[in-house]
């Protein structure tokens, strides 16, 4: 059995990751993600997931088109709940016990977010999916991932990207001379505005020493490789990263 480096992780999934290449939720892609998660659960890893909602609605986009920003952001939070329920269904269909916790209460379909309950679920071997962001407008799901990782004392944040195998000096799809980093510090991510996470989330990770691994989850087994500490993607951390 593989040797695990990180025992409790927060997996950050964008809404676009669940949508495949189109609007909405792609059951095949969600199923693939669920299968990958199931494969790491057998290693005894405690997995929490933060999902975005960009495949359904993005608050910043609505705001840019004239909608009230607060209303647009709340709509985006509700979109994350749809994604969370789809992922829960896929996981439980594969025999993985799962709980959805939302920052906005909707007790008929999910638990309210309670930190101690979330930790207890993890200790019992259940996947916990955090939905509705932080429950507040103007905060991204990147910030949610950083905040929840701190609250549940996760060892690392896994930033799963589609078709992007790490952090680059510029967009590799536009600039052929873009350089991929194996490791990079938080401060360099902020100073170079590299877009790994938004600046609030990156600063939160930096201030509290939570490492981030950015990798392409389209590669089979990538989540397990990241959890086991294999060289994959880009490691974002302090000066101690190597």
Short mmCIF file of N, CA and C in Angstrom, two decimals, residues 14 17 19 62 78 83 88 97 169 194 196 213 217 229 233 237:
data_model
loop_
_atom_site.label_atom_id
_atom_site.label_comp_id
_atom_site.label_asym_id
_atom_site.label_seq_id
_atom_site.Cartn_x
_atom_site.Cartn_y
_atom_site.Cartn_z
N UNK A 14 -13.16 23.29 -8.69
CA UNK A 14 -13.91 24.39 -9.29
C UNK A 14 -15.21 23.85 -9.88
N UNK A 17 -14.71 22.31 -13.21
CA UNK A 17 -14.18 20.94 -13.19
C UNK A 17 -15.30 19.91 -13.23
N UNK A 19 -18.23 20.46 -14.61
CA UNK A 19 -19.05 20.66 -15.79
C UNK A 19 -18.46 20.11 -17.07
N UNK A 62 -22.14 37.94 -12.91
CA UNK A 62 -23.44 38.60 -12.78
C UNK A 62 -23.29 40.05 -12.36
N UNK A 78 -25.59 29.20 -3.97
CA UNK A 78 -26.60 28.16 -4.19
C UNK A 78 -26.16 27.20 -5.30
N UNK A 83 -23.77 21.42 -7.08
CA UNK A 83 -22.57 20.63 -7.38
C UNK A 83 -22.24 19.67 -6.24
N UNK A 88 -21.96 14.23 -4.02
CA UNK A 88 -22.37 13.31 -2.96
C UNK A 88 -23.04 12.08 -3.54
N UNK A 97 -19.26 6.83 2.12
CA UNK A 97 -20.13 7.61 3.02
C UNK A 97 -19.77 9.08 2.91
N UNK A 169 4.52 30.84 -14.99
CA UNK A 169 4.87 32.26 -14.91
C UNK A 169 3.87 33.12 -15.67
N UNK A 194 -0.09 35.37 -9.78
CA UNK A 194 -0.14 34.16 -10.60
C UNK A 194 -1.50 33.47 -10.62
N UNK A 196 -3.07 31.43 -8.54
CA UNK A 196 -3.25 30.11 -7.98
C UNK A 196 -4.56 30.07 -7.19
N UNK A 213 -1.02 22.37 -3.16
CA UNK A 213 -0.50 21.64 -4.31
C UNK A 213 -1.46 21.84 -5.47
N UNK A 217 -5.94 17.20 -12.39
CA UNK A 217 -6.60 15.98 -11.95
C UNK A 217 -7.14 15.15 -13.12
N UNK A 229 2.65 12.51 -1.58
CA UNK A 229 3.85 13.33 -1.61
C UNK A 229 4.72 13.15 -2.84
N UNK A 233 2.64 18.37 -10.21
CA UNK A 233 2.18 19.75 -10.22
C UNK A 233 3.16 20.71 -9.57
N UNK A 237 4.35 26.96 -1.02
CA UNK A 237 4.58 26.98 0.42
C UNK A 237 5.57 28.08 0.80
#
